[in-house]
Short mmCIF file of C-alpha atoms and ligand atoms in Angstrom, two decimals:
data_model
loop_
_atom_site.label_atom_id
_atom_site.label_comp_id
_atom_site.label_asym_id
_atom_site.label_seq_id
_atom_site.Cartn_x
_atom_site.Cartn_y
_atom_site.Cartn_z
CA UNK A 1 0.08 -0.45 -0.20
CA UNK A 2 1.85 3.71 -0.88
CA UNK A 3 1.58 6.11 1.41
CA UNK A 4 -1.11 8.13 -0.37
CA UNK A 5 -3.38 5.25 0.38
CA UNK A 6 -2.51 4.92 3.92
CA UNK A 7 -2.77 8.55 4.98
CA UNK A 8 -6.31 8.22 3.40
CA UNK A 9 -6.97 4.84 5.82
CA UNK A 10 -5.52 6.99 8.72
CA UNK A 11 -8.11 9.78 7.75
CA UNK A 12 -10.98 7.68 8.07
CA UNK A 13 -10.06 6.72 11.45
CA UNK A 14 -7.68 3.42 11.16
CA UNK A 15 -4.65 4.41 13.25
CA UNK A 16 -3.38 1.15 12.29
CA UNK A 17 -1.86 2.84 8.95
CA UNK A 18 -0.70 5.30 10.89
CA UNK A 19 1.50 2.61 12.78
CA UNK A 20 2.35 1.54 9.41
CA UNK A 21 3.52 4.73 8.28
CA UNK A 22 5.78 5.66 11.43
CA UNK A 23 7.56 2.38 11.10
CA UNK A 24 8.20 2.99 7.15
CA UNK A 25 9.42 6.12 8.32
CA UNK A 26 11.13 5.81 11.43
CA UNK A 27 14.49 5.20 10.52
CA UNK A 28 14.64 8.13 8.02
CA UNK A 29 12.82 11.01 10.76
CA UNK A 30 15.42 9.36 13.08
CA UNK A 31 18.74 9.70 10.97
CA UNK A 32 17.44 13.20 10.11
CA UNK A 33 17.27 14.32 13.69
CA UNK A 34 20.80 12.58 14.68
CA UNK A 35 22.69 14.32 11.67
CA UNK A 36 20.54 17.52 12.62
CA UNK A 37 20.95 17.66 16.89
CA UNK A 38 24.04 15.58 16.84
CA UNK A 39 23.25 12.72 19.57
CA UNK A 40 20.59 9.98 19.68
CA UNK A 41 19.03 10.83 23.02
CA UNK A 42 17.82 14.25 21.77
CA UNK A 43 17.21 12.83 18.07
CA UNK A 44 15.17 9.82 19.94
CA UNK A 45 13.01 12.63 21.65
CA UNK A 46 12.67 14.94 18.30
CA UNK A 47 11.24 12.01 16.24
CA UNK A 48 9.02 10.60 18.50
CA UNK A 49 7.55 14.36 18.92
CA UNK A 50 7.70 14.75 15.39
CA UNK A 51 5.21 11.86 14.91
CA UNK A 52 2.82 13.21 17.24
CA UNK A 53 2.76 16.38 15.70
CA UNK A 54 2.09 14.54 12.38
CA UNK A 55 -0.41 12.55 13.88
CA UNK A 56 -2.24 15.71 14.86
CA UNK A 57 -2.02 16.90 11.82
CA UNK A 58 -2.67 13.98 9.78
CA UNK A 59 -6.16 15.07 9.30
CA UNK A 60 -5.83 18.26 8.39
CA UNK A 61 -3.29 17.29 5.60
CA UNK A 62 -3.60 18.24 2.16
CA UNK A 63 -4.06 14.68 0.17
CA UNK A 64 -2.40 15.89 -3.15
CA UNK A 65 0.68 16.78 -1.48
CA UNK A 66 3.45 14.36 -1.06
CA UNK A 67 3.65 12.54 2.68
CA UNK A 68 7.49 12.07 2.71
CA UNK A 69 8.18 15.69 1.89
CA UNK A 70 5.53 16.94 4.46
CA UNK A 71 7.05 14.81 6.81
CA UNK A 72 10.96 15.73 5.95
CA UNK A 73 9.62 19.70 6.39
CA UNK A 74 7.57 18.84 10.10
CA UNK A 75 10.88 16.87 10.92
CA UNK A 76 13.47 19.40 10.00
CA UNK A 77 11.28 22.50 11.15
CA UNK A 78 10.98 20.50 14.62
CA UNK A 79 15.08 20.21 14.56
CA UNK A 80 15.57 23.26 13.92
CA UNK A 81 13.51 24.79 16.71
CA UNK A 82 15.20 22.36 19.24
CA UNK A 83 18.16 23.56 18.28
CA UNK A 84 17.21 27.45 18.57
CA UNK A 85 16.05 26.45 22.24
CA UNK A 86 19.57 25.00 22.52
CA UNK A 87 21.33 28.48 22.01
CA UNK A 88 18.80 30.09 23.98
CA UNK A 89 20.04 27.95 26.87
CA UNK A 90 23.49 28.47 26.04
CA UNK A 91 23.10 32.31 25.77
CA UNK A 92 21.47 32.82 29.24
CA UNK A 93 24.19 29.87 30.28
CA UNK A 94 21.39 27.31 31.65
CA UNK A 95 23.57 24.55 29.57
CA UNK A 96 27.12 25.32 30.13
CA UNK A 97 28.55 21.87 28.61
CA UNK A 98 28.07 21.02 24.59
CA UNK A 99 25.55 18.06 24.10
CA UNK A 100 27.85 14.86 23.48
CA UNK A 101 27.99 14.11 19.72
CA UNK A 102 27.48 10.42 19.59
CA UNK A 103 25.91 9.98 16.40
CA UNK A 104 29.29 10.35 14.34
CA UNK A 105 30.82 7.81 15.62
CA UNK A 106 32.41 5.19 14.71
CA UNK A 107 33.25 5.63 10.71
CA UNK A 108 35.22 4.43 8.50
CA UNK A 109 36.66 8.00 7.80
CA UNK A 110 37.41 8.40 11.49
CA UNK A 111 39.70 5.17 12.00
CA UNK A 112 41.58 5.34 14.67
CA UNK A 113 45.43 5.26 14.16
CA UNK A 114 47.61 2.74 15.86
CA UNK A 115 48.71 3.18 19.36
CA UNK A 116 47.28 4.44 22.38
CA UNK A 117 45.78 8.08 21.13
CA UNK A 118 43.29 5.74 18.41
CA UNK A 119 40.44 5.97 20.33
CA UNK A 120 41.33 10.19 21.62
CA UNK A 121 41.77 10.54 17.51
CA UNK A 122 38.67 8.87 16.63
CA UNK A 123 36.26 10.69 19.04
CA UNK A 124 38.02 14.05 17.98
CA UNK A 125 37.01 13.42 14.30
CA UNK A 126 33.67 12.28 15.17
CA UNK A 127 33.43 15.89 17.08
CA UNK A 128 34.74 17.73 14.15
CA UNK A 129 32.14 16.55 12.09
CA UNK A 130 29.19 17.29 14.10
CA UNK A 131 30.74 21.13 14.73
CA UNK A 132 31.24 21.25 10.91
CA UNK A 133 27.29 20.58 10.13
CA UNK A 134 26.35 22.37 13.61
CA UNK A 135 28.31 25.25 12.15
CA UNK A 136 26.15 25.64 9.07
CA UNK A 137 23.65 28.36 8.71
CA UNK A 138 19.96 26.98 9.11
CA UNK A 139 18.98 26.41 5.67
CA UNK A 140 22.89 24.98 4.73
CA UNK A 141 22.20 22.75 7.40
CA UNK A 142 18.74 21.67 6.21
CA UNK A 143 19.66 20.98 2.99
CA UNK A 144 22.85 19.17 3.61
CA UNK A 145 20.95 16.85 5.88
CA UNK A 146 18.43 15.85 3.10
CA UNK A 147 20.79 15.15 0.31
CA UNK A 148 23.74 13.61 2.56
CA UNK A 149 21.67 11.52 5.04
CA UNK A 150 17.96 11.63 3.11
CA UNK A 151 19.37 11.28 -0.12
CA UNK A 152 16.88 13.20 -1.61
CA UNK A 153 17.06 15.07 -4.78
CA UNK A 154 17.56 18.85 -5.16
CA UNK A 155 13.92 18.74 -6.54
CA UNK A 156 12.95 16.81 -3.22
CA UNK A 157 14.87 19.03 -1.00
CA UNK A 158 13.66 22.33 -3.21
CA UNK A 159 10.21 20.98 -2.07
CA UNK A 160 10.62 20.17 1.42
CA UNK A 161 12.31 23.87 2.06
CA UNK A 162 9.64 25.39 -0.11
CA UNK A 163 12.06 27.03 -2.66
CA UNK A 164 13.44 26.56 -5.82
CA UNK A 165 15.73 23.75 -7.31
CA UNK A 166 18.43 26.44 -8.44
CA UNK A 167 18.38 28.07 -4.76
CA UNK A 168 19.05 24.22 -3.63
CA UNK A 169 21.84 24.12 -5.58
CA UNK A 170 23.46 27.61 -4.56
CA UNK A 171 22.75 26.74 -0.81
CA UNK A 172 24.40 22.98 -1.19
CA UNK A 173 27.10 24.28 -2.77
CA UNK A 174 28.06 26.90 -0.14
CA UNK A 175 27.60 24.26 2.60
CA UNK A 176 30.01 22.22 1.13
CA UNK A 177 32.42 24.73 0.85
CA UNK A 178 31.91 25.57 4.27
CA UNK A 179 32.39 21.74 5.73
CA UNK A 180 35.23 22.01 3.74
CA UNK A 181 37.01 24.79 5.31
CA UNK A 182 35.67 23.50 8.75
CA UNK A 183 37.40 20.14 8.01
CA UNK A 184 40.54 20.75 6.00
CA UNK A 185 42.73 20.00 8.64
CA UNK A 186 41.08 16.69 9.19
CA UNK A 187 40.65 16.12 5.64
CA UNK A 188 44.35 17.06 4.45
CA UNK A 189 46.12 15.27 7.57
CA UNK A 190 44.01 12.36 8.35
CA UNK A 191 43.80 9.32 6.65
CA UNK A 192 42.80 9.23 2.52
CA UNK A 193 39.44 9.43 1.44
CA UNK B 1 32.68 28.16 -19.53
CA UNK B 2 34.66 30.19 -17.17
CA UNK B 3 36.17 28.93 -14.06
CA UNK B 4 33.77 31.10 -12.25
CA UNK B 5 30.61 29.35 -13.67
CA UNK B 6 32.27 26.00 -13.79
CA UNK B 7 33.12 26.31 -9.65
CA UNK B 8 29.19 27.53 -9.44
CA UNK B 9 28.22 24.41 -10.59
CA UNK B 10 30.34 21.69 -9.32
CA UNK B 11 28.44 20.35 -6.12
CA UNK B 12 25.54 19.72 -8.75
CA UNK B 13 27.75 17.78 -10.88
CA UNK B 14 29.01 15.78 -8.20
CA UNK B 15 25.77 15.09 -7.17
CA UNK B 16 24.57 14.16 -10.82
CA UNK B 17 22.14 17.23 -10.48
CA UNK B 18 23.19 18.78 -13.91
CA UNK B 19 21.43 18.36 -17.53
CA UNK B 20 23.40 15.86 -19.87
CA UNK B 21 24.78 18.96 -21.65
CA UNK B 22 25.90 20.44 -18.43
CA UNK B 23 27.50 17.42 -17.38
CA UNK B 24 29.39 17.57 -20.48
CA UNK B 25 30.51 20.98 -20.00
CA UNK B 26 31.55 20.88 -16.38
CA UNK B 27 33.68 17.63 -17.24
CA UNK B 28 35.49 18.51 -20.03
CA UNK B 29 36.31 21.77 -18.28
CA UNK B 30 38.04 20.07 -15.17
CA UNK B 31 39.52 17.73 -17.25
CA UNK B 32 42.17 20.40 -18.30
CA UNK B 33 41.81 22.96 -15.22
CA UNK B 34 43.90 21.92 -12.40
CA UNK B 35 42.22 24.70 -10.29
CA UNK B 36 38.51 23.78 -10.83
CA UNK B 37 39.96 19.60 -10.54
CA UNK B 38 41.33 20.78 -7.44
CA UNK B 39 37.91 22.45 -5.58
CA UNK B 40 36.09 19.24 -7.64
CA UNK B 41 38.36 16.88 -4.77
CA UNK B 42 37.94 19.04 -2.25
CA UNK B 43 33.81 19.01 -2.15
CA UNK B 44 34.01 15.49 -3.06
CA UNK B 45 36.62 14.66 -0.43
CA UNK B 46 34.22 16.52 2.39
CA UNK B 47 30.71 14.70 0.94
CA UNK B 48 32.43 11.32 1.07
CA UNK B 49 33.62 12.05 4.79
CA UNK B 50 30.14 12.39 5.65
CA UNK B 51 28.75 9.61 3.72
CA UNK B 52 30.93 7.89 5.36
CA UNK B 53 28.60 7.92 8.78
CA UNK B 54 27.24 4.89 9.80
CA UNK B 55 23.47 4.37 9.53
CA UNK B 56 21.08 5.52 12.18
CA UNK B 57 18.01 3.47 12.71
CA UNK B 58 15.00 4.09 14.98
CA UNK B 59 15.50 2.29 18.68
CA UNK B 60 13.46 -0.55 19.10
CA UNK B 61 9.96 -0.34 20.19
CA UNK B 62 9.78 3.09 18.71
CA UNK B 63 6.55 3.01 16.77
CA UNK B 64 5.04 1.52 19.76
CA UNK B 65 6.15 4.20 21.91
CA UNK B 66 4.78 7.03 19.47
CA UNK B 67 1.37 5.06 19.67
CA UNK B 68 1.32 5.50 23.43
CA UNK B 69 2.21 8.81 23.32
CA UNK B 70 -0.46 10.06 20.52
CA UNK B 71 -2.88 7.94 23.16
CA UNK B 72 -1.87 9.67 26.18
CA UNK B 73 -1.68 12.68 24.59
CA UNK B 74 -4.83 13.00 23.05
CA UNK B 75 -6.53 12.08 26.31
CA UNK B 76 -4.30 15.09 27.85
CA UNK B 77 -5.61 17.58 25.49
CA UNK B 78 -9.21 16.15 26.10
CA UNK B 79 -8.98 16.16 29.66
CA UNK B 80 -8.03 19.80 29.33
CA UNK B 81 -11.18 20.36 26.97
CA UNK B 82 -13.18 18.55 29.76
CA UNK B 83 -14.82 16.38 27.21
CA UNK B 84 -16.66 13.72 28.94
CA UNK B 85 -17.40 11.57 26.08
CA UNK B 86 -13.42 10.46 25.80
CA UNK B 87 -12.12 10.93 29.40
CA UNK B 88 -12.65 7.81 30.67
CA UNK B 89 -10.19 6.53 32.53
CA UNK B 90 -7.23 4.78 30.20
CA UNK B 91 -5.03 2.23 31.76
CA UNK B 92 -1.67 2.43 30.78
CA UNK B 93 -0.40 0.22 27.95
CA UNK B 94 1.95 -1.42 29.67
CA UNK B 95 -0.53 -2.54 32.15
CA UNK B 96 -2.44 -3.75 29.86
CA UNK B 97 0.07 -5.81 27.85
CA UNK B 98 1.58 -7.19 31.17
CA UNK B 99 -2.11 -8.08 32.36
CA UNK B 100 -2.73 -9.86 28.29
CA UNK B 101 0.54 -11.78 28.40
CA UNK B 102 0.26 -12.60 32.11
CA UNK B 103 -2.93 -14.43 31.24
CA UNK B 104 -1.44 -15.93 27.85
CA UNK B 105 1.56 -17.49 30.18
CA UNK B 106 -0.70 -18.43 32.37
CA UNK B 107 -3.36 -19.81 30.03
CA UNK B 108 -0.52 -21.79 28.29
CA UNK B 109 1.23 -23.35 31.41
CA UNK B 110 -2.29 -24.03 32.82
CA UNK B 111 -3.07 -26.29 29.97
CA UNK B 112 -0.04 -27.94 29.56
CA UNK B 113 0.30 -28.66 33.51
CA UNK B 114 -2.98 -29.97 33.28
CA UNK B 115 -1.88 -32.56 29.93
CA UNK B 116 -4.02 -30.29 27.50
CA UNK B 117 -7.50 -30.97 28.53
CA UNK B 118 -8.14 -28.48 25.91
CA UNK B 119 -6.94 -28.13 22.79
CA UNK B 120 -6.08 -25.39 19.92
CA UNK B 121 -6.27 -21.53 20.06
CA UNK B 122 -10.00 -21.67 20.08
CA UNK B 123 -9.43 -23.06 23.39
CA UNK B 124 -6.96 -20.81 24.71
CA UNK B 125 -8.90 -17.82 23.55
CA UNK B 126 -11.69 -18.97 25.45
CA UNK B 127 -9.80 -19.43 28.14
CA UNK B 128 -8.26 -15.91 28.13
CA UNK B 129 -11.51 -14.16 27.55
CA UNK B 130 -13.08 -16.32 30.44
CA UNK B 131 -9.98 -15.09 32.26
CA UNK B 132 -10.28 -11.62 31.32
CA UNK B 133 -14.04 -11.71 32.66
CA UNK B 134 -12.91 -12.44 36.06
CA UNK B 135 -10.55 -9.14 36.47
CA UNK B 136 -14.04 -7.31 36.35
CA UNK B 137 -15.95 -4.94 34.10
CA UNK B 138 -13.33 -3.46 31.87
CA UNK B 139 -14.39 0.41 31.22
CA UNK B 140 -16.21 0.30 27.62
CA UNK B 141 -13.47 1.93 25.20
CA UNK B 142 -10.62 1.34 27.47
CA UNK B 143 -7.39 -0.33 26.26
CA UNK B 144 -7.89 -3.53 28.50
CA UNK B 145 -11.37 -3.90 26.65
CA UNK B 146 -9.85 -3.09 23.41
CA UNK B 147 -7.22 -6.24 23.97
CA UNK B 148 -9.74 -8.29 24.87
CA UNK B 149 -11.78 -7.77 21.97
CA UNK B 150 -8.81 -8.10 19.82
CA UNK B 151 -7.21 -11.11 21.49
CA UNK B 152 -11.11 -12.82 21.01
CA UNK B 153 -11.22 -11.53 17.24
CA UNK B 154 -7.66 -12.23 16.53
CA UNK B 155 -7.17 -16.26 17.69
CA UNK B 156 -3.82 -15.52 19.46
CA UNK B 157 -1.79 -18.80 18.96
ZN1 LIG C 1 38.84 26.23 -14.14
#
């Protein structure tokens, strides 16, 4: 059964159809949230909140729209709100410590080198990756996460972000350059990609 | 194509988002311009580094927890609004599942110990339903009731 049919079933009152939509998209929403928020604990809370929002809003969902596009829009907007709240807390020094970036380890390119420094290097590499993504302006962050971790096409990203394909192209171009600047040390000194 | 024009299209070139004609033009330029080739390599490196991150999966029972949350959320909302229609006390899902699991286990053990004086899943469901009744009246519309209905309807095996 395709998404549209499930949405229709749910609108008729079938909660099982909603459950099927959750199962179908839970990994994708979770991945979006981990890459935007940097750790699994925050991402899990966010992903749950996203689906609760979807449940509440689905009766008003325009059936002509694509469900996945709408879901990605809710997910990324929700994560941006979480990040903004985080910033506010940091500004008022309510939260001094940075959240642990646990979604970034281990990775093939963060392979620990030989010797006792390996684990530290790997941890630093993971943290650097998260910091690089976190350093991006909001639109670049959203486009990067959707393109790289959601495997969305530029046209799909444009739909999610309610912009044009050429705007997405330019956003992603700037994002990649910024990411390279942030990670150049790692990319030039670390293991070859 | 100038270097500036090419460099602006490199990201889309990498992602396979250019038209065939533009892909050909950019590819041709990059093959003979070291500066643009170096820029392409940089973008490619950083994109591959991000792509090397491990895939993410939702934790076990994620969907179950979402459903519990929407049910609880709806109850809270309804309670706030004060609509009595839905404001019946709902047992938490965990309790209902616990009771059902307990009854099922008990029934299975029971029929195993008594040498299976009743056979088949139909008998089991009858047992389950009977034992559920002994818990007293279940509030209509409650989860416990829903589980009993489910258990009776689905011939749990
Ligand atoms: Zn050039």
